[in-house]
Coordinates of C-alpha atoms and ligand atoms in Angstrom, one line a residue:
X1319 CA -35.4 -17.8 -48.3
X1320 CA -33.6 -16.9 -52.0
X1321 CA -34.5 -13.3 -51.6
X1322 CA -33.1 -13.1 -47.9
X1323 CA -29.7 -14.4 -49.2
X1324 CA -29.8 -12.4 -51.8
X1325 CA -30.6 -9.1 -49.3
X1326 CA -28.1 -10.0 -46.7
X1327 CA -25.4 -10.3 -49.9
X1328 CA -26.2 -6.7 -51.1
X1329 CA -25.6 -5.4 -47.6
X1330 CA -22.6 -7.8 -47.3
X1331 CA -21.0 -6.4 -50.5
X1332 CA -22.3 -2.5 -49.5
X1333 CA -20.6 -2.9 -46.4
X1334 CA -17.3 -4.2 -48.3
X1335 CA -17.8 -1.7 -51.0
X1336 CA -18.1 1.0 -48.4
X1337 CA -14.8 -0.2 -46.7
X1338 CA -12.6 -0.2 -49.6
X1339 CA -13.8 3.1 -51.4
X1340 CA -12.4 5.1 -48.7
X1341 CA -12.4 8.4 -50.0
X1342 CA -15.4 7.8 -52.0
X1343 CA -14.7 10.8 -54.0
X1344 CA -12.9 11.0 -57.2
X1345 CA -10.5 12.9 -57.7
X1346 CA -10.2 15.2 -60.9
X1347 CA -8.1 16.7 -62.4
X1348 CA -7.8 20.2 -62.0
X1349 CA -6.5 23.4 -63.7
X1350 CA -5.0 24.8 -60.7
X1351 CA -4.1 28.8 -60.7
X1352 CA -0.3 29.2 -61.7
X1353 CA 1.7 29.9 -58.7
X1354 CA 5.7 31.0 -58.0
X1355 CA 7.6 29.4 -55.4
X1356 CA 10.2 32.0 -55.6
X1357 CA 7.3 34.3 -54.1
X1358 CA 6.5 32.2 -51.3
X1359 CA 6.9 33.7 -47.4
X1360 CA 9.3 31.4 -46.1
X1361 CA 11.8 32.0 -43.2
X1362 CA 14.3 31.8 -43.3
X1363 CA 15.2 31.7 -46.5
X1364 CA 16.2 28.7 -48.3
X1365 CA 19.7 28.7 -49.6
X1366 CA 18.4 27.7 -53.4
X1367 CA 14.8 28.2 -54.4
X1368 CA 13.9 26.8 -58.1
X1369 CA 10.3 27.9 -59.2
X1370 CA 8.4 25.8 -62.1
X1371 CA 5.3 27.7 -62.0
X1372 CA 2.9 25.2 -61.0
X1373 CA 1.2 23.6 -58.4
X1374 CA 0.8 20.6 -56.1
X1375 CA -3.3 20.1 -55.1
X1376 CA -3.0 19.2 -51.3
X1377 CA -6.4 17.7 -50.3
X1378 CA -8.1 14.9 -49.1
X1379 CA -6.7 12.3 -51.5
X1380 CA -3.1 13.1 -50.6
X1381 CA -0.9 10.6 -48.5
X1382 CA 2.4 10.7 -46.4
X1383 CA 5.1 7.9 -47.3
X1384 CA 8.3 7.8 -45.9
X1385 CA 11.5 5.7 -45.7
X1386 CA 10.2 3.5 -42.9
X1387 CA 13.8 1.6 -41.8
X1388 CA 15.6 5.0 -41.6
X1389 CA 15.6 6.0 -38.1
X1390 CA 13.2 8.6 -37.4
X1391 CA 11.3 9.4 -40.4
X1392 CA 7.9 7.9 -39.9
X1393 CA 7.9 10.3 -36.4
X1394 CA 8.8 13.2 -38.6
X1395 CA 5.8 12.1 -41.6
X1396 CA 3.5 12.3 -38.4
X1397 CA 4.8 15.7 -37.3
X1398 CA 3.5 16.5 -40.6
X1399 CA 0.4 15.2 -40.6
X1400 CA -0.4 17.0 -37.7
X1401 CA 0.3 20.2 -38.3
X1402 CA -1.2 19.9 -41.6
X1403 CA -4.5 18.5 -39.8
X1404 CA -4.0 21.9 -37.5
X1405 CA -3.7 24.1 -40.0
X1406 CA -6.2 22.6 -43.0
X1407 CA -8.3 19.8 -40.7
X1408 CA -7.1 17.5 -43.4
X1409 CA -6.6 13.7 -41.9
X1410 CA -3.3 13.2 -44.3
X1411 CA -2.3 8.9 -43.4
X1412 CA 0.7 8.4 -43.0
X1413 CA 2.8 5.2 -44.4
X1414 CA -1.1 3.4 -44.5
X1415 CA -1.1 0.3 -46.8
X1416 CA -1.5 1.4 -50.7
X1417 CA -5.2 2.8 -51.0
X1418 CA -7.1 3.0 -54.5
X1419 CA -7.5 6.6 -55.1
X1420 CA -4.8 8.2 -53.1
X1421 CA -3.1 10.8 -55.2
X1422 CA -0.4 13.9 -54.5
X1423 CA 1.5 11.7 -52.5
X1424 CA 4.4 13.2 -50.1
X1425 CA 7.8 11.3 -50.1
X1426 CA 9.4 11.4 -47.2
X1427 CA 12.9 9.8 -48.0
X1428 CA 16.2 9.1 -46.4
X1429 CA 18.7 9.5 -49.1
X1430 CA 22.3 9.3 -49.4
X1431 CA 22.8 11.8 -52.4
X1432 CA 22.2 15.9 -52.0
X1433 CA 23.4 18.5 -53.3
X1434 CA 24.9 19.8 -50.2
X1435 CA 26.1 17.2 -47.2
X1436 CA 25.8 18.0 -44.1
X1437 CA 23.0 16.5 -41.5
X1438 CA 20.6 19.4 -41.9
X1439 CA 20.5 19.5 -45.6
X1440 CA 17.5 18.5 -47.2
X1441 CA 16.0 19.2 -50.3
X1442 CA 12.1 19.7 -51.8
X1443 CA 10.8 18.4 -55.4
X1444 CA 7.3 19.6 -56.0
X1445 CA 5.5 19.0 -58.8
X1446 CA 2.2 18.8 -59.8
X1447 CA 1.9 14.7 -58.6
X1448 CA 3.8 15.0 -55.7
X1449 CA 6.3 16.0 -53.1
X1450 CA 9.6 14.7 -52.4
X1451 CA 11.1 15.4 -49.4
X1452 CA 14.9 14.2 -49.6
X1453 CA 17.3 14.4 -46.6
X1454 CA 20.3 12.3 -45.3
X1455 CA 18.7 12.8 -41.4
X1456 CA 15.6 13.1 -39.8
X1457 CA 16.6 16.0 -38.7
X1458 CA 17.3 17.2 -41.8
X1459 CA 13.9 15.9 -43.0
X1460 CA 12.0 17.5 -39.9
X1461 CA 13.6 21.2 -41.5
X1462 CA 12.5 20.5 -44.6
X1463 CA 9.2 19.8 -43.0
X1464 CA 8.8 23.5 -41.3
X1465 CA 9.8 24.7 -45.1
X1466 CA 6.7 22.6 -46.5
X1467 CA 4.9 23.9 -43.6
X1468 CA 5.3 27.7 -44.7
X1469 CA 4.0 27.1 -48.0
X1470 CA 1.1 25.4 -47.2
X1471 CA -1.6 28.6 -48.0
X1472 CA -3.4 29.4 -44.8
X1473 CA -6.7 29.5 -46.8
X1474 CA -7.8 26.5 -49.3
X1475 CA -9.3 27.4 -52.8
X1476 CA -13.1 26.2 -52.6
X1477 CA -14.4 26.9 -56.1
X1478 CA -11.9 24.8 -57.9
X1479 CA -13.9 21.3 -56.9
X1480 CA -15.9 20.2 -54.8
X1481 CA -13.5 19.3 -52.3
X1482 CA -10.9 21.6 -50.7
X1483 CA -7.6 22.4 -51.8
X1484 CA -4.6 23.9 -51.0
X1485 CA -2.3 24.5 -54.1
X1486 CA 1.4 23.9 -53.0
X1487 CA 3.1 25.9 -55.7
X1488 CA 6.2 23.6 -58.0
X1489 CA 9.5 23.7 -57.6
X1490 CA 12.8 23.1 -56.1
X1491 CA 14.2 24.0 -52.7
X1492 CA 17.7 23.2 -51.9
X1493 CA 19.0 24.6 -48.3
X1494 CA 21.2 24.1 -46.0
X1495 CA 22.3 25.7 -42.4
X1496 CA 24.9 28.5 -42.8
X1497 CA 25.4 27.6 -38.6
X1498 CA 25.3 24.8 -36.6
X1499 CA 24.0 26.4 -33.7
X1500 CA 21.0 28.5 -33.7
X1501 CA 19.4 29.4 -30.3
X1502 CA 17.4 31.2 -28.4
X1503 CA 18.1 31.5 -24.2
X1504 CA 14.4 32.0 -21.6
X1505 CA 15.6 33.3 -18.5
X1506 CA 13.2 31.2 -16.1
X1507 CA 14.8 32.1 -12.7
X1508 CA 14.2 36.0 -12.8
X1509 CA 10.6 34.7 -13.4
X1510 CA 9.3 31.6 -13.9
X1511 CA 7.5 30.0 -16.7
X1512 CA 5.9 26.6 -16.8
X1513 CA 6.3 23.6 -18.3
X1514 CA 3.2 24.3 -20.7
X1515 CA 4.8 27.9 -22.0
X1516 CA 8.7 26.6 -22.6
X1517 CA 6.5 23.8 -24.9
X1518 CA 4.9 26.6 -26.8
X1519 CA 8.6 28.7 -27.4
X1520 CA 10.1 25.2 -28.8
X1521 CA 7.0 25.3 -31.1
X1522 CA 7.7 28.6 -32.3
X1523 CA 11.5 28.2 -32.1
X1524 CA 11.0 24.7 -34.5
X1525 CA 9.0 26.8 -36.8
X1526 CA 11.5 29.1 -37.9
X1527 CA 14.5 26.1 -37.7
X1528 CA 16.5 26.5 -34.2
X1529 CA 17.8 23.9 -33.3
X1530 CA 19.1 25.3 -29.5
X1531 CA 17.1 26.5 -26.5
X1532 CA 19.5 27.2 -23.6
X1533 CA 17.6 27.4 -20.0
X1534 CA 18.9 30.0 -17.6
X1535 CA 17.8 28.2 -14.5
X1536 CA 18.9 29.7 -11.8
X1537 CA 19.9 33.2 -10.6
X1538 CA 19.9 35.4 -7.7
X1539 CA 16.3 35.1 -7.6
X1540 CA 15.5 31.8 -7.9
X1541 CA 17.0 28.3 -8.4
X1542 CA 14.5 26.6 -11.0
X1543 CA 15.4 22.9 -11.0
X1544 CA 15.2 20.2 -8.4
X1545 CA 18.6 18.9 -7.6
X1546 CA 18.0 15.8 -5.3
X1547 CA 20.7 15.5 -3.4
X1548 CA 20.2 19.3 -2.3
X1549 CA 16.7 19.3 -2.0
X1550 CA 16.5 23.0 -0.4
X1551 CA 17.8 24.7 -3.4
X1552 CA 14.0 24.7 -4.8
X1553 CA 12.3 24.5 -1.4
X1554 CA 13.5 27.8 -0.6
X1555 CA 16.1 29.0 -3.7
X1556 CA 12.6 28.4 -5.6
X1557 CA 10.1 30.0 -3.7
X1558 CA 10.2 33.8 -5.1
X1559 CA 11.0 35.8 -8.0
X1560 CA 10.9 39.5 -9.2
X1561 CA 8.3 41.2 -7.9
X1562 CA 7.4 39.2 -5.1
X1563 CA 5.7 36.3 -6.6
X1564 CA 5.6 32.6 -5.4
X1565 CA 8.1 31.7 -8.4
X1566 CA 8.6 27.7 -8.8
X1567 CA 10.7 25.2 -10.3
X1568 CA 10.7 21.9 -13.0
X1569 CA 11.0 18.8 -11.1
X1570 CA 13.7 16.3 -12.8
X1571 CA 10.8 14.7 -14.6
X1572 CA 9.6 17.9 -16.0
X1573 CA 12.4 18.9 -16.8
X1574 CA 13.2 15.8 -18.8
X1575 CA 9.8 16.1 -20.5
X1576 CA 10.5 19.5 -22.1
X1577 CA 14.0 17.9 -22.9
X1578 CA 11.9 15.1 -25.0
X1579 CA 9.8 17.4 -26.1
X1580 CA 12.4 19.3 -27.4
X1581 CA 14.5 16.4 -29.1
X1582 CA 11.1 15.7 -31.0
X1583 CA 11.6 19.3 -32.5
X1584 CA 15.7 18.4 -32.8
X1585 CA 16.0 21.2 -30.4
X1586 CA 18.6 20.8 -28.1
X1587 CA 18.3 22.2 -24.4
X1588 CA 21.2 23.5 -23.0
X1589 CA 21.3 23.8 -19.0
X1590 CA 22.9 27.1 -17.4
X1591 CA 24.0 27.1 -13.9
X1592 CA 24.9 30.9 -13.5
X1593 CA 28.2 30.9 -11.1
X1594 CA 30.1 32.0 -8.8
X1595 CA 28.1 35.5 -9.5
X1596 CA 23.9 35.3 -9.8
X1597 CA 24.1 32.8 -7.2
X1598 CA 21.9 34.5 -4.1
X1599 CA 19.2 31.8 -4.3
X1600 CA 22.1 29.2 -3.9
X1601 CA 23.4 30.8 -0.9
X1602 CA 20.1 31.3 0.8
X1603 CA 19.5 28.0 0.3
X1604 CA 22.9 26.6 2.1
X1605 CA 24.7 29.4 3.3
X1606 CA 28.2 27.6 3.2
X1607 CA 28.2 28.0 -0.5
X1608 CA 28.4 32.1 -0.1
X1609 CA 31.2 34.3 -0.3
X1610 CA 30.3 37.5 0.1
X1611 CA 30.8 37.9 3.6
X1612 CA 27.5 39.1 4.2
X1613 CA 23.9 37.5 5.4
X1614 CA 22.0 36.1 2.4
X1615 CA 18.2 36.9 2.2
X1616 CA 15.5 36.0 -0.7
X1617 CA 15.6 38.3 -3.7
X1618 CA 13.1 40.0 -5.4
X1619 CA 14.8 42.9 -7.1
X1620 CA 16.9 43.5 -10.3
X1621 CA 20.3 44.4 -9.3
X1622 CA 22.8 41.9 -10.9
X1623 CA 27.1 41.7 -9.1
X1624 CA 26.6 41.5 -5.4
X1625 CA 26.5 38.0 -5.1
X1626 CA 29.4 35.0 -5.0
X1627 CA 30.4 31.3 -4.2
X1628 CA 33.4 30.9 -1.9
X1629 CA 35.0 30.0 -4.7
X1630 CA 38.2 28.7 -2.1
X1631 CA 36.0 25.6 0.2
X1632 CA 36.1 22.0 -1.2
X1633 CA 32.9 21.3 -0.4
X1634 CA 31.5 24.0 -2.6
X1635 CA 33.2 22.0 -5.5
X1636 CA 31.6 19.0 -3.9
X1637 CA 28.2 20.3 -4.6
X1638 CA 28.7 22.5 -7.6
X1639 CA 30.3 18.1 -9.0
X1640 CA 26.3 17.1 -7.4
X1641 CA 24.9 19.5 -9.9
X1642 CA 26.2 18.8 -12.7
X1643 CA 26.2 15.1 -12.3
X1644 CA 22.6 15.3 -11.9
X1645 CA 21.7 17.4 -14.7
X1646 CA 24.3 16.2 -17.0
X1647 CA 22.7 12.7 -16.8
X1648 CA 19.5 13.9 -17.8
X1649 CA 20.3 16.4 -20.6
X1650 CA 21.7 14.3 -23.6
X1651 CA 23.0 17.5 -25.7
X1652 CA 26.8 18.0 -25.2
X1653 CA 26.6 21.0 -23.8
X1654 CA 26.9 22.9 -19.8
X1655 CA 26.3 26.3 -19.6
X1656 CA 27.7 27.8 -16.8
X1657 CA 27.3 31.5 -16.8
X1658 CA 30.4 33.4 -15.0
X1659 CA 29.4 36.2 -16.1
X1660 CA 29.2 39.8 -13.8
X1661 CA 30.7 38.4 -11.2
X1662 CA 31.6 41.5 -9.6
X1663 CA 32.0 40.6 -6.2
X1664 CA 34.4 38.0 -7.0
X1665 CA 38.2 38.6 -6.6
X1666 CA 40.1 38.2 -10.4
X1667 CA 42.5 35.5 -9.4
X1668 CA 39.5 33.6 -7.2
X1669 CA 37.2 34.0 -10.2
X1670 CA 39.8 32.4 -12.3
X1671 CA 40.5 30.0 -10.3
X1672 CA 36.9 28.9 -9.7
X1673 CA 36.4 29.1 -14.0
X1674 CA 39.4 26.4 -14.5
X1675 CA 38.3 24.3 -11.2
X1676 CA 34.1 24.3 -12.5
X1677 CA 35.6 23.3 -16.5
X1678 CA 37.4 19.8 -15.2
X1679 CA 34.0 19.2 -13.4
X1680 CA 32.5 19.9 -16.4
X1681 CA 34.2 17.5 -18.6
X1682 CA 34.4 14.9 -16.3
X1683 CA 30.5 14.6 -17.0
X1684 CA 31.3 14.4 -20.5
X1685 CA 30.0 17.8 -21.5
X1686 CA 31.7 20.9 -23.4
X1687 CA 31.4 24.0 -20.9
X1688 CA 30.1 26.9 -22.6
X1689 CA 30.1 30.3 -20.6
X1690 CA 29.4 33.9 -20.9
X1691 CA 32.4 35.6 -22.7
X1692 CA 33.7 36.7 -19.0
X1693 CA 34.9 32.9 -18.9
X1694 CA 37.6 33.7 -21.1
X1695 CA 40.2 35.7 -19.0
X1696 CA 41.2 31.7 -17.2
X1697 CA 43.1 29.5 -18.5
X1698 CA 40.0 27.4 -20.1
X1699 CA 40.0 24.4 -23.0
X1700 CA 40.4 25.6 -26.4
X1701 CA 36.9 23.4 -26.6
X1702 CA 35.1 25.3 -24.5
X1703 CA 32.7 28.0 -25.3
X1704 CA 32.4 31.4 -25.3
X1705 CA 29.2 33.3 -25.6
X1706 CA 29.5 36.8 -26.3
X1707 CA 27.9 39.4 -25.4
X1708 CA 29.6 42.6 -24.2
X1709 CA 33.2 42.2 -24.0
X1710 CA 35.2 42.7 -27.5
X1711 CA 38.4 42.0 -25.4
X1712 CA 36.9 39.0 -24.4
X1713 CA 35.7 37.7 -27.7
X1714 CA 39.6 38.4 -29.1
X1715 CA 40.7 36.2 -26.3
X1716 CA 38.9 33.7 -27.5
X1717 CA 40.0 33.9 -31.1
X1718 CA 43.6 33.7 -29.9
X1719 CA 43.0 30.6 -27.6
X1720 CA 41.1 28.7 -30.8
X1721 CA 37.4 28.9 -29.3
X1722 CA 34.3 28.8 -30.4
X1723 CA 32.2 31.8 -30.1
X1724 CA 28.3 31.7 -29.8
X1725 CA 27.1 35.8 -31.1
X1726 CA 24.6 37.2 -28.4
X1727 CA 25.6 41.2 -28.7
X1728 CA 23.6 42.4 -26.4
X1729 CA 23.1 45.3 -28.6
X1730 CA 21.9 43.9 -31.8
X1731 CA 20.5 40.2 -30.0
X1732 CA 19.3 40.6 -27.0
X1733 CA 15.5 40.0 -27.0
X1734 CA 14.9 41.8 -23.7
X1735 CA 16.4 45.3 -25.3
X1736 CA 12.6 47.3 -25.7
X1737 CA 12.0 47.9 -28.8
X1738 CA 11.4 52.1 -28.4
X1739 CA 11.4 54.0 -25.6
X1740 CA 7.1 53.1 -25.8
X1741 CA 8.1 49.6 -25.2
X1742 CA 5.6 48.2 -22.6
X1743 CA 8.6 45.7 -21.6
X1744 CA 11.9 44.9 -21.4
X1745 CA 14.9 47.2 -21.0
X1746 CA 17.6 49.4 -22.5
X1747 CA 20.7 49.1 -21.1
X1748 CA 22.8 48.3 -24.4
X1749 CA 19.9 49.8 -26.8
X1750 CA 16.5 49.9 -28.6
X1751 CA 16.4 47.2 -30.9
X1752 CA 13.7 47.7 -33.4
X1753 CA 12.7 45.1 -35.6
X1754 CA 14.6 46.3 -38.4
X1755 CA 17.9 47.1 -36.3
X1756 CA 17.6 43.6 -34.8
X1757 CA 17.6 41.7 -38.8
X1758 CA 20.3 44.7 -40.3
X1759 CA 23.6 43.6 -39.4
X1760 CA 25.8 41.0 -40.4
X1761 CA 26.9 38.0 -37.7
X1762 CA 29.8 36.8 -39.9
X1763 CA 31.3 40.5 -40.0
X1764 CA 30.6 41.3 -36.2
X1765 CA 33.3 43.0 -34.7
X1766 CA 36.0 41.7 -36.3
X1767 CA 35.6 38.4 -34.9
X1768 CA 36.4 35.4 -37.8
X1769 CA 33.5 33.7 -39.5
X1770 CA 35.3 30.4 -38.4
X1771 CA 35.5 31.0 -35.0
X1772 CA 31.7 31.8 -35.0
X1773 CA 29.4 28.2 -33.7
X1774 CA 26.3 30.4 -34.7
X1775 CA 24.1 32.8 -32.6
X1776 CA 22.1 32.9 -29.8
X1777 CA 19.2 35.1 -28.7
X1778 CA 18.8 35.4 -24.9
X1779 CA 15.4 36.4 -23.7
X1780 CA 16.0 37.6 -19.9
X1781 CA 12.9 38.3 -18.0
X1782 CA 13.7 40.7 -15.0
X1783 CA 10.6 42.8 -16.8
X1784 CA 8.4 39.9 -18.1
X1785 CA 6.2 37.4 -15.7
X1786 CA 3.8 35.6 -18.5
X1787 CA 4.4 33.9 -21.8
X1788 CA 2.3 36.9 -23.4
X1789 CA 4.9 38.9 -22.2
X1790 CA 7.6 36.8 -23.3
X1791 CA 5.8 37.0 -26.7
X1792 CA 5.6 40.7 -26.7
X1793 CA 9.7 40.6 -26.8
X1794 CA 10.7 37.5 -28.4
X1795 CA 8.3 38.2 -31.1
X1796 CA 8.8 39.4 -34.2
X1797 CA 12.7 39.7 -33.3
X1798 CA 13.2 36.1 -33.0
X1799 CA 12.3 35.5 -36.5
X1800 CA 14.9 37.5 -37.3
X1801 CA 17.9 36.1 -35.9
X1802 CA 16.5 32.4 -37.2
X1803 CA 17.3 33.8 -40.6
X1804 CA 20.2 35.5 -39.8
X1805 CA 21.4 32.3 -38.5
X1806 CA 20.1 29.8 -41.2
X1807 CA 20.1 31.9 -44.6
X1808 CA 23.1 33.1 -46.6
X1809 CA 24.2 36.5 -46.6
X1810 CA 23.0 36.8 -49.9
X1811 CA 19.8 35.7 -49.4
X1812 CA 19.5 38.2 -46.4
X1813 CA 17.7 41.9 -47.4
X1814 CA 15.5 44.3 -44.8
X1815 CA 12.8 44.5 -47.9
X1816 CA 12.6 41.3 -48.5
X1817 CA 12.3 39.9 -45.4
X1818 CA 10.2 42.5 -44.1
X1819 CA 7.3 41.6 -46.4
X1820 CA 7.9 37.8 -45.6
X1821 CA 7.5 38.6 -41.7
X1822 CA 4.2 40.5 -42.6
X1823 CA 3.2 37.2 -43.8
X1824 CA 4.1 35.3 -40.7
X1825 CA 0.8 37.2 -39.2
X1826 CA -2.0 34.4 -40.0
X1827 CA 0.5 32.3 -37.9
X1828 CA 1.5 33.8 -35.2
X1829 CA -2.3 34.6 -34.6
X1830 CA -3.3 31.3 -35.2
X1831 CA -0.1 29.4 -32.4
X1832 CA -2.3 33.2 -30.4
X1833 CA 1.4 34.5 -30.3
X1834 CA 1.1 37.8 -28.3
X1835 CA 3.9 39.6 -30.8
X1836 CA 4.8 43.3 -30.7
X1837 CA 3.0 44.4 -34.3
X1838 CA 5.8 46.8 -35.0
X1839 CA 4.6 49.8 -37.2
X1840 CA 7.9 48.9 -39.3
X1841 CA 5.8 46.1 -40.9
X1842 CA 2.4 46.1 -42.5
X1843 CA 0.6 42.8 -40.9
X1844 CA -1.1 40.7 -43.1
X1845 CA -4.6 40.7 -41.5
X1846 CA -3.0 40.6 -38.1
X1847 CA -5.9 41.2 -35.3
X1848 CA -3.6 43.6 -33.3
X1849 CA -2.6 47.3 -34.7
X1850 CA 0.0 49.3 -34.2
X1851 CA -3.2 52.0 -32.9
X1852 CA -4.2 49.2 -30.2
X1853 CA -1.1 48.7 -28.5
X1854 CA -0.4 52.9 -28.1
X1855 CA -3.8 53.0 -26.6
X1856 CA -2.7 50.6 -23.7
Ligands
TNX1356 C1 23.1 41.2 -18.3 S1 23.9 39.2 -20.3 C2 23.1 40.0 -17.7 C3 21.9 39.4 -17.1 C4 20.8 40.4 -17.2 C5 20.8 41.1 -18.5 C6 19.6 42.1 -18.7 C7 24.5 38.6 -19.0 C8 25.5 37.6 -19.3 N1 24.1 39.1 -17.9 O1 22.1 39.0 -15.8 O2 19.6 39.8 -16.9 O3 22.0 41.8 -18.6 O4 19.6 42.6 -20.0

């Protein structure tokens, strides 16, 4: 009877020990190999990077804490975690109860007093004990995370003990957005991409710290977004694309979950609605809306001008005012893109006249228009905005009327420009861009056009010659990197040789996110599993 109590209290107190020694493992310490921070591959560069020559043991003891009453943070400590689980299978707990033996701890913290103010500031303390995170935002705090993400060594150190571990080398990191607005555009109406491959662009795009991805979703091939009170716009505006194919569109739910998504990432999506010009799909759709004089039919080619709204019948405005009520509820970024550009078949005065009429409808929903640099030539808000991308006349325009200009030359920034004339895809109307070209030249000295005029830059991806996300890859990829540091990082902290040995680096990622990139023979890949050789055979 004694010894049974006595039994049953051993396993009592085993199964108590058991519970609280979670890890069982002690953790020693250990003479970690000196490291430099300075050294690290990050992009883009931070604005300020201190080294202290040591290093920060990342492992199975280590723990995420993070200011739990400041809005956001805990979801951004979780972002964390799982990405470190992705990359290390390490199960790092976030904001857990205190528990014996957890050491290397990563701070997460909302804090009031930075170096530099502004909402994406943040900065990193990392020594050998532990990481502090510090930012005034989550949003902040999320950029900080991608920064933490980068150094994170893709491989652990096994000898050291007989656990893993990844040494985080010591340090200070103090950084800081030189532009507020950093973007990429995906042209999903030429062809159309799903719901599953815009999710995987935002998780490249948050990598490298954008913060924009603007949706070109409709064209003269396709309309890509369910508009409910005008149902046949994706009935039959969506049922093609280049080539032929069966094309498609988001519904409003999908559309709001990749605008979720997105906010998750602080990405914001910005909705275009290409008009009067691009606007065959439209017309086909309900032929009131056309102006061209001529009989509409489906699209599947590449030719860009022939088509227009009548920009002159009410109920035209009466639809284009159902569009963007619709969307604009559903998009909670500030911003409606709506094209204007190439609208070659529309008459000058009608064009302006449409421009100036679309703007009020604009603002009505409470959203700042933003339109290709064409939009300039009417009499439009000093707070609307201009993206430019051909026009130098047009981006002076803007200067004198006090806009703001998003940079998308088409000849240094657009990510459908082939990169030689081997390219497999894209095009090269405006130029080659190879990787080097698209990273050597300097946004803030562009043209003449003032530095505070300048909202940031954009990178538009159109896709008359891509129809899957490898595709998409092949162009966006490694040029995209590229413009996320010419948009983040100083000019100082901007040089070809530098950065060129940082993007080899980028190679154990991009294979690991199975990013399809061009392997440009300008860089020398870090263990990349495509060559240069590979891609000429094909
Ligand atoms: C010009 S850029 C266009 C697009 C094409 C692109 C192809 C701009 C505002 N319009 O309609 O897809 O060239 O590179």
């Amino acid at each position: 009877m004694k010894s049974n109590l006595i039994k049953s209290l051993i396993i009592c107190c085993g199964f108590v020990a058991f519970l609280s020694c979670e890890p069982e493992k002690k953790k020693r310490v250990l003479n970690l190999p000196k490291s430099d921070l300075a050294m690290e591959n990050m992009i883009p560069m931070p604005k300020k990077v201190v080294a202290t020559e040591n290093a920060f043991a990342l492992d199975e003891f280590t723990a995420i804490y993070t200011s739990e009453n400041a809005d956001g943070f805990t979801e951004v400590g979780e972002f964390l975690s799982k990405k470190i689980k992705g990359k290390t299978d390490l199960d790092i707990p976030v904001n857990v109860e205190e528990i014996p033996g957890r050491e290397g701890i990563i701070y997460i913290n909302q804090s009031d007093s930075l170096e530099l103010n502004a909402p994406e500031a943040y900065q990193l303390y990392i020594t050998a004990d532990s990481v502090i995170l510090n930012s005034n935002t989550a949003e902040g705090a999320f950029r900080g995370v991608q920064t933490l993400r980068q150094i994170i060594p893709e491989v652990s150190l096994d000898t050291i003990a007989d656990y893993k571990v990844w040494p985080i080398p010591t340090g200070k990191i103090v950084d800081n957005p030189v532009f507020e607005y950093r973007g990429s555009m995906l042209d999903v109406a030429r062809h159309f991409f799903s719901v599953e491959d815009v999710k995987k662009y935002i998780d490249l795009l948050a990598y490298y710290k954008y913060n924009v991805l603007h949706l070109h979703l409709t064209d003269d091939q396709g309309w890509r977004i369910e508009i409910k009170s005008w149902p046949k716009l994706t009935e039959i505006g969506g049922s093609t694309e280049v080539g032929g194919e069966s094309g498609g569109f988001f519904t409003q739910e999908e559309y709001t979950d990749i605008v979720n998504y997105a906010a998750e990432r602080f990405i914001t999506v910005i909705p275009e609605f290409d008009m009067p010009g691009h606007t065959n799909a439209a017309s086909v759709a309900y032929p009131f809306l056309n102006g061209n004089g001529k009989k509409v039919e489906l699209y599947e080619g590449t030719h860009v001008g022939f088509s227009t709204f009548d920009t002159r019948k009410d109920t035209v405005y009466a639809f284009i005012d159902d569009v963007v009520r619709e969307i604009s509820a559903i998009t909670p970024g500030p911003y409606f893109h709506i094209g204007g550009d190439e609208s070659h078949v529309t008459k000058k005065k009608d064009y302006i006249y449409f421009v100036e009429k679309v703007e009020k409808i604009v603002q009505k929903y409470g959203k700042t228009m933003i339109g290709w640099d064409e939009i300039v030539t009417a009499d439009v808000d000093s707070k609307s905005i201009a993206q430019f991308w051909s026009s130098k006349e047009n981006a002076d325009l803007a200067v004198e009327k006090g806009m703001k200009i998003i940079m998308s030359p088409a000849k240094k920034a657009y990510l459908d420009m082939q990169y030689d004339s081997l390219s497999k895809h894209g095009l090269h109307w405006a130029a080659f861009i190879p990787t080097d070209s698209a990273y050597i030249w300097t946004p803030e000295q562009y043209e003449g056009i003032p530095v505070e005029n300048i909202l940031g830059i954009e990178a538009p991806l159109w896709s008359e010659t891509v129809s899957n996300i490898d595709e998409v890859e092949y162009l966006a990829f490694p040029r995209a990197i590229g413009y996320s540091e010419l948009s983040w990082s100083t000019p100082e902290n901007r040089d070809w040789e530098s950065y060129k040995v940082r993007l080899a680096n980028q190679a154990p990622f991009l294979d690991r996110m199975d990013v399809k990139y061009y392997p440009s023979p300008l860089i020398e890949w870090k263990k990349s599993k495509y060559t240069y050789k590979e891609i000429k055979k094909d």
